[in-house]
JSON list of C-alpha atoms and ligand atoms in Angstrom, two decimals:
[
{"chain": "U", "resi": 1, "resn": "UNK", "atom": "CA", "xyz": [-13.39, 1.23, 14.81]},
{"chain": "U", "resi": 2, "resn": "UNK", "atom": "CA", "xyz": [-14.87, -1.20, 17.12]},
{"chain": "U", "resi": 3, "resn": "UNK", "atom": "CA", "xyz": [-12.06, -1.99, 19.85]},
{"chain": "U", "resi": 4, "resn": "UNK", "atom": "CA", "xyz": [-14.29, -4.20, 21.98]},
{"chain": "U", "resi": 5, "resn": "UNK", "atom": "CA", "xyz": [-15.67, -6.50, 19.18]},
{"chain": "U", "resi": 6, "resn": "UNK", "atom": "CA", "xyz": [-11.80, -7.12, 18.14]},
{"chain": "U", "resi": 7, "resn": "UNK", "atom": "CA", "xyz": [-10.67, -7.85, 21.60]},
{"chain": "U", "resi": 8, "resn": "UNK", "atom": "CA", "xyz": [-13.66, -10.28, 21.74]},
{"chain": "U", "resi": 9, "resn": "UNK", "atom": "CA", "xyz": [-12.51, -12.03, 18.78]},
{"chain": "U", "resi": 10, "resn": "UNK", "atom": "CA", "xyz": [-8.82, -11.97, 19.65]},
{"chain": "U", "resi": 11, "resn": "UNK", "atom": "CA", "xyz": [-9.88, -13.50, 22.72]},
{"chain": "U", "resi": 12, "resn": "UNK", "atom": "CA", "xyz": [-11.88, -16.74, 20.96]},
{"chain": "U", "resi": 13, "resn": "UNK", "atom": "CA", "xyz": [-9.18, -16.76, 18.47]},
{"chain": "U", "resi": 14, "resn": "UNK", "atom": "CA", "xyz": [-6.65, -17.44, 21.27]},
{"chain": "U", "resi": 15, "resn": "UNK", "atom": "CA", "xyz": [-9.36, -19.90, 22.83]},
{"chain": "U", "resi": 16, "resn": "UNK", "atom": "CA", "xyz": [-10.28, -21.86, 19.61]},
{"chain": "U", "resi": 17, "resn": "UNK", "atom": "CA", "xyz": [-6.26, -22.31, 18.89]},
{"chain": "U", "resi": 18, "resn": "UNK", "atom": "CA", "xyz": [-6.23, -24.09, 22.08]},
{"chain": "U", "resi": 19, "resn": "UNK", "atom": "CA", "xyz": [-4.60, -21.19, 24.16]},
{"chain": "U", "resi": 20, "resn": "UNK", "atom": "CA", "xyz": [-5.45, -19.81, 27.92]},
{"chain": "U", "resi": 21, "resn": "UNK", "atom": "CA", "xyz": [-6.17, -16.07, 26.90]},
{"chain": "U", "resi": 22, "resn": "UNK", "atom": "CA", "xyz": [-6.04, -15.77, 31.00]},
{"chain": "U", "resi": 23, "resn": "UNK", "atom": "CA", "xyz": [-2.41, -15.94, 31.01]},
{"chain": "U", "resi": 24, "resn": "UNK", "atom": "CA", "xyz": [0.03, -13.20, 32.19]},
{"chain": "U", "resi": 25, "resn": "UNK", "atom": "CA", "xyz": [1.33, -12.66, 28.58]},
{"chain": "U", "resi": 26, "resn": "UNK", "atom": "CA", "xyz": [-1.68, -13.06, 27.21]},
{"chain": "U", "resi": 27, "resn": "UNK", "atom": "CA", "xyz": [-3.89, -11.31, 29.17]},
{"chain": "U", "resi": 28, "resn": "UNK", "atom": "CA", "xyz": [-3.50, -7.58, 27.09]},
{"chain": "U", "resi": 29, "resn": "UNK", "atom": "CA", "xyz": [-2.90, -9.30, 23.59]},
{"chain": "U", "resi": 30, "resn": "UNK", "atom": "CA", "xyz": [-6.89, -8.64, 22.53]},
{"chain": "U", "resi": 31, "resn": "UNK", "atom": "CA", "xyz": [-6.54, -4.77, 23.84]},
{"chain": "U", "resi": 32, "resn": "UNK", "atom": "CA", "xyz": [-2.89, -4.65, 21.78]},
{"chain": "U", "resi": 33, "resn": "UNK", "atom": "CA", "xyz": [-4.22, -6.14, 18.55]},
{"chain": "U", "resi": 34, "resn": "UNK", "atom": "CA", "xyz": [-7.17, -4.03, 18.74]},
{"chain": "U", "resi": 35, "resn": "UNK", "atom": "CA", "xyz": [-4.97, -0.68, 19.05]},
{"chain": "U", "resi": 36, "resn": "UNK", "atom": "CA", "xyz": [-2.86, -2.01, 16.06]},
{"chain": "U", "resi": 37, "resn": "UNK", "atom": "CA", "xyz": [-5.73, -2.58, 14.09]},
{"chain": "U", "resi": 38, "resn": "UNK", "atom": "CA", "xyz": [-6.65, 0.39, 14.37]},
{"chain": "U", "resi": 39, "resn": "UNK", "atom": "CA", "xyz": [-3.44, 2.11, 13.17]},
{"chain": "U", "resi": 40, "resn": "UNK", "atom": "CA", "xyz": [-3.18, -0.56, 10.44]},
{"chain": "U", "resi": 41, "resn": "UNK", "atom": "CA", "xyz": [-6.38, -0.54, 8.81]},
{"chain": "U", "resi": 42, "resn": "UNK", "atom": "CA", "xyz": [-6.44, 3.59, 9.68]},
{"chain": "U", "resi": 43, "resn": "UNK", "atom": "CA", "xyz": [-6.75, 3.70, 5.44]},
{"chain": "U", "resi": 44, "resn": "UNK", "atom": "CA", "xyz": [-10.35, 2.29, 5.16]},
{"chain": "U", "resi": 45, "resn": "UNK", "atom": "CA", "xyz": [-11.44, 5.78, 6.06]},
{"chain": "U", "resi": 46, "resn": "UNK", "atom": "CA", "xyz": [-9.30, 7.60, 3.99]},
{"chain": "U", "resi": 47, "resn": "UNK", "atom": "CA", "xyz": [-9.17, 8.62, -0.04]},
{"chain": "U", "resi": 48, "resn": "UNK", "atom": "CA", "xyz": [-6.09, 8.59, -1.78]},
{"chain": "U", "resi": 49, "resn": "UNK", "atom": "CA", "xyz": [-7.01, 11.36, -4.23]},
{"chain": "U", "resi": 50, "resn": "UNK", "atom": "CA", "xyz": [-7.41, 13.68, -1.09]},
{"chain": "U", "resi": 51, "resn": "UNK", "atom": "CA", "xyz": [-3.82, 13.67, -0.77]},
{"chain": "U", "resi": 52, "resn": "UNK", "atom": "CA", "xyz": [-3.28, 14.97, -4.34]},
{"chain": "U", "resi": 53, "resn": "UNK", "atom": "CA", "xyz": [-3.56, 17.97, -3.91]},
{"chain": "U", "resi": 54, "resn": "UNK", "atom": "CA", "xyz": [-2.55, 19.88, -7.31]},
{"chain": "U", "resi": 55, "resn": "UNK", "atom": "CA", "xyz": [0.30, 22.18, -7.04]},
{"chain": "U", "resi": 56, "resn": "UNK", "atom": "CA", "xyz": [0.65, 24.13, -10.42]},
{"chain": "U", "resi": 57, "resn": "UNK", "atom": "CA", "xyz": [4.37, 23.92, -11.04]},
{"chain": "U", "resi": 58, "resn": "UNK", "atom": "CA", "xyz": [6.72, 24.52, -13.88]},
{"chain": "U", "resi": 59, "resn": "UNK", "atom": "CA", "xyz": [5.42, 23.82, -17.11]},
{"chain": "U", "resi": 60, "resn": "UNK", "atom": "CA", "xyz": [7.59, 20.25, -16.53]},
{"chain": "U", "resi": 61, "resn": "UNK", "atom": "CA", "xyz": [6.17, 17.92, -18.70]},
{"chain": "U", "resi": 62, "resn": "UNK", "atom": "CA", "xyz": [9.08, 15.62, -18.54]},
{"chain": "U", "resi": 63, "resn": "UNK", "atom": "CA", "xyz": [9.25, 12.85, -16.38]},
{"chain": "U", "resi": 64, "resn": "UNK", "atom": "CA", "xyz": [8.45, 12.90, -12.08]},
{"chain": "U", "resi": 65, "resn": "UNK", "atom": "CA", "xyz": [9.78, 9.38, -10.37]},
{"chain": "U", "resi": 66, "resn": "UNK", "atom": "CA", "xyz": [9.64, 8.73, -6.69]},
{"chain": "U", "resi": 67, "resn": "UNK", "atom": "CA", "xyz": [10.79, 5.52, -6.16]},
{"chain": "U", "resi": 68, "resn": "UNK", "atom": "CA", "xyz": [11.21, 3.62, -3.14]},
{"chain": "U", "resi": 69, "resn": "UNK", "atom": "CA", "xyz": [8.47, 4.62, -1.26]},
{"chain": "U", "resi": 70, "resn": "UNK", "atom": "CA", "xyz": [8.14, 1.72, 1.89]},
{"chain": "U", "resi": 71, "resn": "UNK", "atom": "CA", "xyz": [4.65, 0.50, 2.84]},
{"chain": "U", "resi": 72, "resn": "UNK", "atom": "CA", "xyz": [3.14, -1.96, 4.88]},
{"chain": "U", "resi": 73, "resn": "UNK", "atom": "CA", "xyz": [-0.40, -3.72, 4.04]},
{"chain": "U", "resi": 74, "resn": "UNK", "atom": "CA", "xyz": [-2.12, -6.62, 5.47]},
{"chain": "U", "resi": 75, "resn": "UNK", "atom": "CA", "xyz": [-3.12, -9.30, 3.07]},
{"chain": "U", "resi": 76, "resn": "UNK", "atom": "CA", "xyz": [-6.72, -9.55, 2.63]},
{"chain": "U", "resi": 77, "resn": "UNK", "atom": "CA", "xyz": [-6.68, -13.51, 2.45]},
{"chain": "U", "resi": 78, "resn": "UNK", "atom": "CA", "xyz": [-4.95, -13.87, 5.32]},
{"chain": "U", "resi": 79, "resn": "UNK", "atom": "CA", "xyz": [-4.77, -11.00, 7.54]},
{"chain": "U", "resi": 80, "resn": "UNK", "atom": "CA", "xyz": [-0.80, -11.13, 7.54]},
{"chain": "U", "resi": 81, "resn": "UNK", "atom": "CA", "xyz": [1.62, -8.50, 6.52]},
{"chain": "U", "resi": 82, "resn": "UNK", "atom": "CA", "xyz": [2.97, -7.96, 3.23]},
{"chain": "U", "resi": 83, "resn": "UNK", "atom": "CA", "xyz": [5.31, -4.94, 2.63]},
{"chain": "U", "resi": 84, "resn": "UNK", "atom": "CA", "xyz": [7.28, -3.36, 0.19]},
{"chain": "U", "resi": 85, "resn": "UNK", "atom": "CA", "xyz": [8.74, -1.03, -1.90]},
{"chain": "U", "resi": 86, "resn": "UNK", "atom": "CA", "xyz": [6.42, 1.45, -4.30]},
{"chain": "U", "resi": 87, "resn": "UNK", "atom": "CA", "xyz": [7.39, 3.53, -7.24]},
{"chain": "U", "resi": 88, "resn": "UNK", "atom": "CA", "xyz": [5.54, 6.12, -8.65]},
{"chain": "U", "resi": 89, "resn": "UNK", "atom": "CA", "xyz": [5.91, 7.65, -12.10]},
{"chain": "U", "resi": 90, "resn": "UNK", "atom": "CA", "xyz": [3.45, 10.41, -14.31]},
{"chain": "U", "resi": 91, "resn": "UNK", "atom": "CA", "xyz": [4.56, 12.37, -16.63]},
{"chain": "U", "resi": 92, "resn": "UNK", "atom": "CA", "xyz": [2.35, 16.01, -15.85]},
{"chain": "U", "resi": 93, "resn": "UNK", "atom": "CA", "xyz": [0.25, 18.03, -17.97]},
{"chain": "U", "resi": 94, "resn": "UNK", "atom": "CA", "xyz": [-0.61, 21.39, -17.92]},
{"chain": "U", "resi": 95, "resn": "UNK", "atom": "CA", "xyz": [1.72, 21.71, -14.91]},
{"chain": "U", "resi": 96, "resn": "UNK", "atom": "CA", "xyz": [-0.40, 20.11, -12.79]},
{"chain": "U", "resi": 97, "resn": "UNK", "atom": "CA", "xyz": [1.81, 18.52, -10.01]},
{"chain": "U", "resi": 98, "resn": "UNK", "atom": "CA", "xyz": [1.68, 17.30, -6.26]},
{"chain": "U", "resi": 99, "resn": "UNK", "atom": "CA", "xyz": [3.97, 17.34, -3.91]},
{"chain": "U", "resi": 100, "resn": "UNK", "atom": "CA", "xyz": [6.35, 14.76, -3.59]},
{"chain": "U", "resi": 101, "resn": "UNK", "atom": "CA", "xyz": [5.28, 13.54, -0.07]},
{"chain": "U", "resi": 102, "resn": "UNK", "atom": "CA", "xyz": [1.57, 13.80, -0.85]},
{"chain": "U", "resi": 103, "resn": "UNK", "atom": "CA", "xyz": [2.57, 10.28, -3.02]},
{"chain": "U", "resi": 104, "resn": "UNK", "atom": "CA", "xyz": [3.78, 8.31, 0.18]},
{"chain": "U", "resi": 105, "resn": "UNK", "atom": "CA", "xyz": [1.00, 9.49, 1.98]},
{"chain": "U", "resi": 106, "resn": "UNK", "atom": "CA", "xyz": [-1.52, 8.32, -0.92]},
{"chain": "U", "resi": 107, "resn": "UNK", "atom": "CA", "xyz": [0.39, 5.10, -1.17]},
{"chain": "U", "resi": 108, "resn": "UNK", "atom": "CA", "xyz": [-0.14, 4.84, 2.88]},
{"chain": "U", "resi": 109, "resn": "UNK", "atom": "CA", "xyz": [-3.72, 5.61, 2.47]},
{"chain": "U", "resi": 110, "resn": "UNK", "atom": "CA", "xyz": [-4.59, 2.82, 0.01]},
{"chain": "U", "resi": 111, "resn": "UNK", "atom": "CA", "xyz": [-2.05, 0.07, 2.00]},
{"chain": "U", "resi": 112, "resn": "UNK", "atom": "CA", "xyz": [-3.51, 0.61, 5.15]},
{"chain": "U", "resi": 113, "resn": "UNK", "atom": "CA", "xyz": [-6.29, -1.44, 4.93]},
{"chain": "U", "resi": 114, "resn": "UNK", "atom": "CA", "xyz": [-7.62, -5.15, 3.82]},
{"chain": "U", "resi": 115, "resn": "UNK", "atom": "CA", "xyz": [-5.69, -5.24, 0.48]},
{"chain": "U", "resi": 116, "resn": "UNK", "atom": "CA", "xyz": [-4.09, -6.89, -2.03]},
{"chain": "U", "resi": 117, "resn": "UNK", "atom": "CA", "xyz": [-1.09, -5.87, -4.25]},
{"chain": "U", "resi": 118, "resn": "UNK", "atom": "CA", "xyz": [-2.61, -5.65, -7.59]},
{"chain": "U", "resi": 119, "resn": "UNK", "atom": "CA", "xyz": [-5.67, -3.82, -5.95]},
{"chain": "U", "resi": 120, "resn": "UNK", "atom": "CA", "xyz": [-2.88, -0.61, -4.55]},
{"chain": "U", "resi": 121, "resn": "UNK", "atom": "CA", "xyz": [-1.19, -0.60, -7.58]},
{"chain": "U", "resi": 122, "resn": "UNK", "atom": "CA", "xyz": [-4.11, 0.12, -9.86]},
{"chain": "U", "resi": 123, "resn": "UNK", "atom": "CA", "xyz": [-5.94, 2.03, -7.20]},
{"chain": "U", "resi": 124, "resn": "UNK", "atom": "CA", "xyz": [-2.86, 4.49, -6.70]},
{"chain": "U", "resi": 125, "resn": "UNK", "atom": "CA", "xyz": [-2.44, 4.63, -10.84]},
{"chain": "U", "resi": 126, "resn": "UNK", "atom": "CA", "xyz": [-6.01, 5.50, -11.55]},
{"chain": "U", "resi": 127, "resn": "UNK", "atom": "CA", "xyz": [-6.62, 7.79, -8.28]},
{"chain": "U", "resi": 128, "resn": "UNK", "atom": "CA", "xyz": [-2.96, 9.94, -9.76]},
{"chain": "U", "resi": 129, "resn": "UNK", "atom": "CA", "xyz": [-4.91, 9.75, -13.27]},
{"chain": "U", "resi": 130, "resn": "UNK", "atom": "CA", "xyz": [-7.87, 11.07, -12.18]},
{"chain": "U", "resi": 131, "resn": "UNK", "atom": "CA", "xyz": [-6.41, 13.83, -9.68]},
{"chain": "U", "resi": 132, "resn": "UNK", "atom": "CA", "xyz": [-4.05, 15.23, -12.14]},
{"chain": "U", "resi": 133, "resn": "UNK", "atom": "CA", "xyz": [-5.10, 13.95, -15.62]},
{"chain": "U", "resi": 134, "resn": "UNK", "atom": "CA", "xyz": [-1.07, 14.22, -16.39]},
{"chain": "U", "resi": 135, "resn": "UNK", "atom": "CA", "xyz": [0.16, 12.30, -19.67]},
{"chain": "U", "resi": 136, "resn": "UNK", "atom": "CA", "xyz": [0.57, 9.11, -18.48]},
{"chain": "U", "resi": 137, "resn": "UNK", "atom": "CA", "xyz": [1.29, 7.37, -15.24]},
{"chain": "U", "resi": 138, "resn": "UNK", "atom": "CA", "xyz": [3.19, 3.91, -14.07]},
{"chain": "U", "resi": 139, "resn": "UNK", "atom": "CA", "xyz": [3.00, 2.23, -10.81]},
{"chain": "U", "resi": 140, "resn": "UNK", "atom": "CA", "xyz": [5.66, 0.16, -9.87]},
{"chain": "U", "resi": 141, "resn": "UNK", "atom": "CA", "xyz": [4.95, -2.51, -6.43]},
{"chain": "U", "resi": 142, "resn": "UNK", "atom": "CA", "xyz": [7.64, -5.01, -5.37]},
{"chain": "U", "resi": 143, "resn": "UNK", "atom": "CA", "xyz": [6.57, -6.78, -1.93]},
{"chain": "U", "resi": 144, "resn": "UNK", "atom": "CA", "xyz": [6.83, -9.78, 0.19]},
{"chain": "U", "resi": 145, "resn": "UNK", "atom": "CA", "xyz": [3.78, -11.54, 1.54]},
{"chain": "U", "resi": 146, "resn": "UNK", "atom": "CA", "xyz": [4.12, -13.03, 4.85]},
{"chain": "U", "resi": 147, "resn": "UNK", "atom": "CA", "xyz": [1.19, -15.68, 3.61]},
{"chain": "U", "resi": 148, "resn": "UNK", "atom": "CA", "xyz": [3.59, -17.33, 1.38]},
{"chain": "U", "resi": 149, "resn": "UNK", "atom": "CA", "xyz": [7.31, -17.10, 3.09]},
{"chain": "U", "resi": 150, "resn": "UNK", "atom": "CA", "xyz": [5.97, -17.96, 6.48]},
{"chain": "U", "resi": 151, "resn": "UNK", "atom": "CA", "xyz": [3.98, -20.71, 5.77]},
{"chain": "U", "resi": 152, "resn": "UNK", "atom": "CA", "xyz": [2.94, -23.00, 2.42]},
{"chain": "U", "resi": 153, "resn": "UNK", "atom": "CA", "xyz": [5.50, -22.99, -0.21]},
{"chain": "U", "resi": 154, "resn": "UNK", "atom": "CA", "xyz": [7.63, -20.88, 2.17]},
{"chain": "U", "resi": 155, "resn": "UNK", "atom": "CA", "xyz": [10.01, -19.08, -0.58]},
{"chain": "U", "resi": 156, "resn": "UNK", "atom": "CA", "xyz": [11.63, -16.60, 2.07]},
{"chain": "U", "resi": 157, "resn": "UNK", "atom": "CA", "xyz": [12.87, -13.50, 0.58]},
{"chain": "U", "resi": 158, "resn": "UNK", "atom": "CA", "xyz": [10.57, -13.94, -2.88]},
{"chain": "U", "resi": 159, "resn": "UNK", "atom": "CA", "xyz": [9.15, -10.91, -4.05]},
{"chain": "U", "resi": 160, "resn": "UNK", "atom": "CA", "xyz": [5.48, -10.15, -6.23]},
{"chain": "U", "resi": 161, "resn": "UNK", "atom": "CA", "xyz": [5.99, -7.25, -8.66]},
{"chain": "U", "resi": 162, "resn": "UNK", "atom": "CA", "xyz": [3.11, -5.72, -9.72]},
{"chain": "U", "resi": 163, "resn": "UNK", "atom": "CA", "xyz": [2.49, -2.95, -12.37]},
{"chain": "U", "resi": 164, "resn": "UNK", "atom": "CA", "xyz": [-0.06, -0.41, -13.63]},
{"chain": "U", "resi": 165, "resn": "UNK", "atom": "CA", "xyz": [0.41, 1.37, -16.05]},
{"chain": "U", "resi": 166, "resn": "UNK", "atom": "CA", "xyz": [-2.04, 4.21, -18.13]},
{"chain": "U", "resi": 167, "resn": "UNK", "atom": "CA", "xyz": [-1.92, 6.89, -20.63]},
{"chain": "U", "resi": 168, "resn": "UNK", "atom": "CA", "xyz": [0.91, 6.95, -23.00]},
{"chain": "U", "resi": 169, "resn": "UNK", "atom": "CA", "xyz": [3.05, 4.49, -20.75]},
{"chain": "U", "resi": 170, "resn": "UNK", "atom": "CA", "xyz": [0.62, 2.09, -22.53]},
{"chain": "U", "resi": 171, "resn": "UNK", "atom": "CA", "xyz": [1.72, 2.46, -25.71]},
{"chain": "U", "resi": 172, "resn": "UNK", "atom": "CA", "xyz": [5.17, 3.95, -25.33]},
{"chain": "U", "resi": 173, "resn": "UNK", "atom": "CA", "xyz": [7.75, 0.77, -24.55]},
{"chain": "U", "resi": 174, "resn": "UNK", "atom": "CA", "xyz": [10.56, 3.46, -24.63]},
{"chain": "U", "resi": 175, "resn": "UNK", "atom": "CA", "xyz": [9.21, 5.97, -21.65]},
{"chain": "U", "resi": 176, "resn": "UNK", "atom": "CA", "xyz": [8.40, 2.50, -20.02]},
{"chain": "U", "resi": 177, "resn": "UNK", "atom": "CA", "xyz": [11.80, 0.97, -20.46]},
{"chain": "U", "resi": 178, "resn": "UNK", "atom": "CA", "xyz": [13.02, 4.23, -18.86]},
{"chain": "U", "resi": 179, "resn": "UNK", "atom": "CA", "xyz": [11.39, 4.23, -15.98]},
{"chain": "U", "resi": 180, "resn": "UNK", "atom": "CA", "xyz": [12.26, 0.67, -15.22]},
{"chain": "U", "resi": 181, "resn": "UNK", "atom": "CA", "xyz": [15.99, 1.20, -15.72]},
{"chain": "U", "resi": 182, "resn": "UNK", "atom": "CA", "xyz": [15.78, 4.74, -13.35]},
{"chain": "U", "resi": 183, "resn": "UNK", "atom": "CA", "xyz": [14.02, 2.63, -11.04]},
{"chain": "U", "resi": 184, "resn": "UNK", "atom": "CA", "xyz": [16.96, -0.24, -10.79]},
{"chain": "U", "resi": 185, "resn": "UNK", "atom": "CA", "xyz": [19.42, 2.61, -10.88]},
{"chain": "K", "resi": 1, "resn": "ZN", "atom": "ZN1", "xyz": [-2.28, -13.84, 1.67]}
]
């Protein structure tokens, strides 16, 4: 990642706003955004699917749910934080499994970056599809964008719920249903 080309534009960001990026407090802002950029957008480099490592468990081909999983992403529209809750559900085949962490990390992988919500939910559905080829999996994304509660139509506290859903979830309003009510639970 380029540190000096952020702090440059940090810098003519505070200018053009009408700021003096001279200023005691402001004089380490473009070195402290750059550093956080970097840890923010850390995902750009990374692939989800590398964290999916296949474990080949119990022949469990019931349901897996890990719900709850936080994350933080930074709106591609705006460059402001939204953040939320994920939940993750697949049904495995074959016994073909992966650890229960390796799903938070994937989910931190594909956040961490540019993003928007639609874009982590379908990217984490399709990169567990492809890693694991299990039955069917749902993905689950509740989150609040900073773009809309702090500024425009300002509705603090209102959550975007995204969904993605493949295999036999498609098809299969029960195994659906029961995910959503295990995820309220
Ligand atoms: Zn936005």
């Amino acid at each position: 990642m380029d540190h000096k080309k952020i702090e440059t534009a940090v810098k003519m960001i505070l200018e053009a706003i009408g700021e003096d990026p001279e200023r005691e407090g402001l004089l380490d802002t473009p070195k402290r955004v750059a550093r956080m950029y970097e840890e923010v957008f850390q995902g750009l480099n990374q692939d989800p699917s590398e964290h999916f490592q296949t474990i080949f468990g119990e022949d469990h081909e019931e349901l897996v749910l890990v719900k709850d999983i936080p994350f933080y992403s930074m709106c591609e529209h705006h460059l402001v934080p939204f953040f939320g809750k994920a939940h993750i559900a697949y049904i495995p085949k074959g016994g073909k499994v992966t650890g229960l962490s390796k799903l938070a990390r994937a989910v931190e992988a594909v956040a961490r970056r540019p993003q928007l919500q639609e874009r982590i939910t379908s990217t984490i559905a399709e990169s567990l599809r492809d890693s694991l080829a299990p039955h069917g999996v749902m993905v689950i994304i509740e989150a609040e964008h900073m773009c809309m509660t702090m500024r425009g139509v300002k509705k603090s506290g209102s959550k975007t719920i995204t969904s993605a859903v493949r295999g036999i979830f498609e098809n299969d309003q029960a195994a659906r249903a029961e995910v959503m009510s295990l995820i309220k639970s």
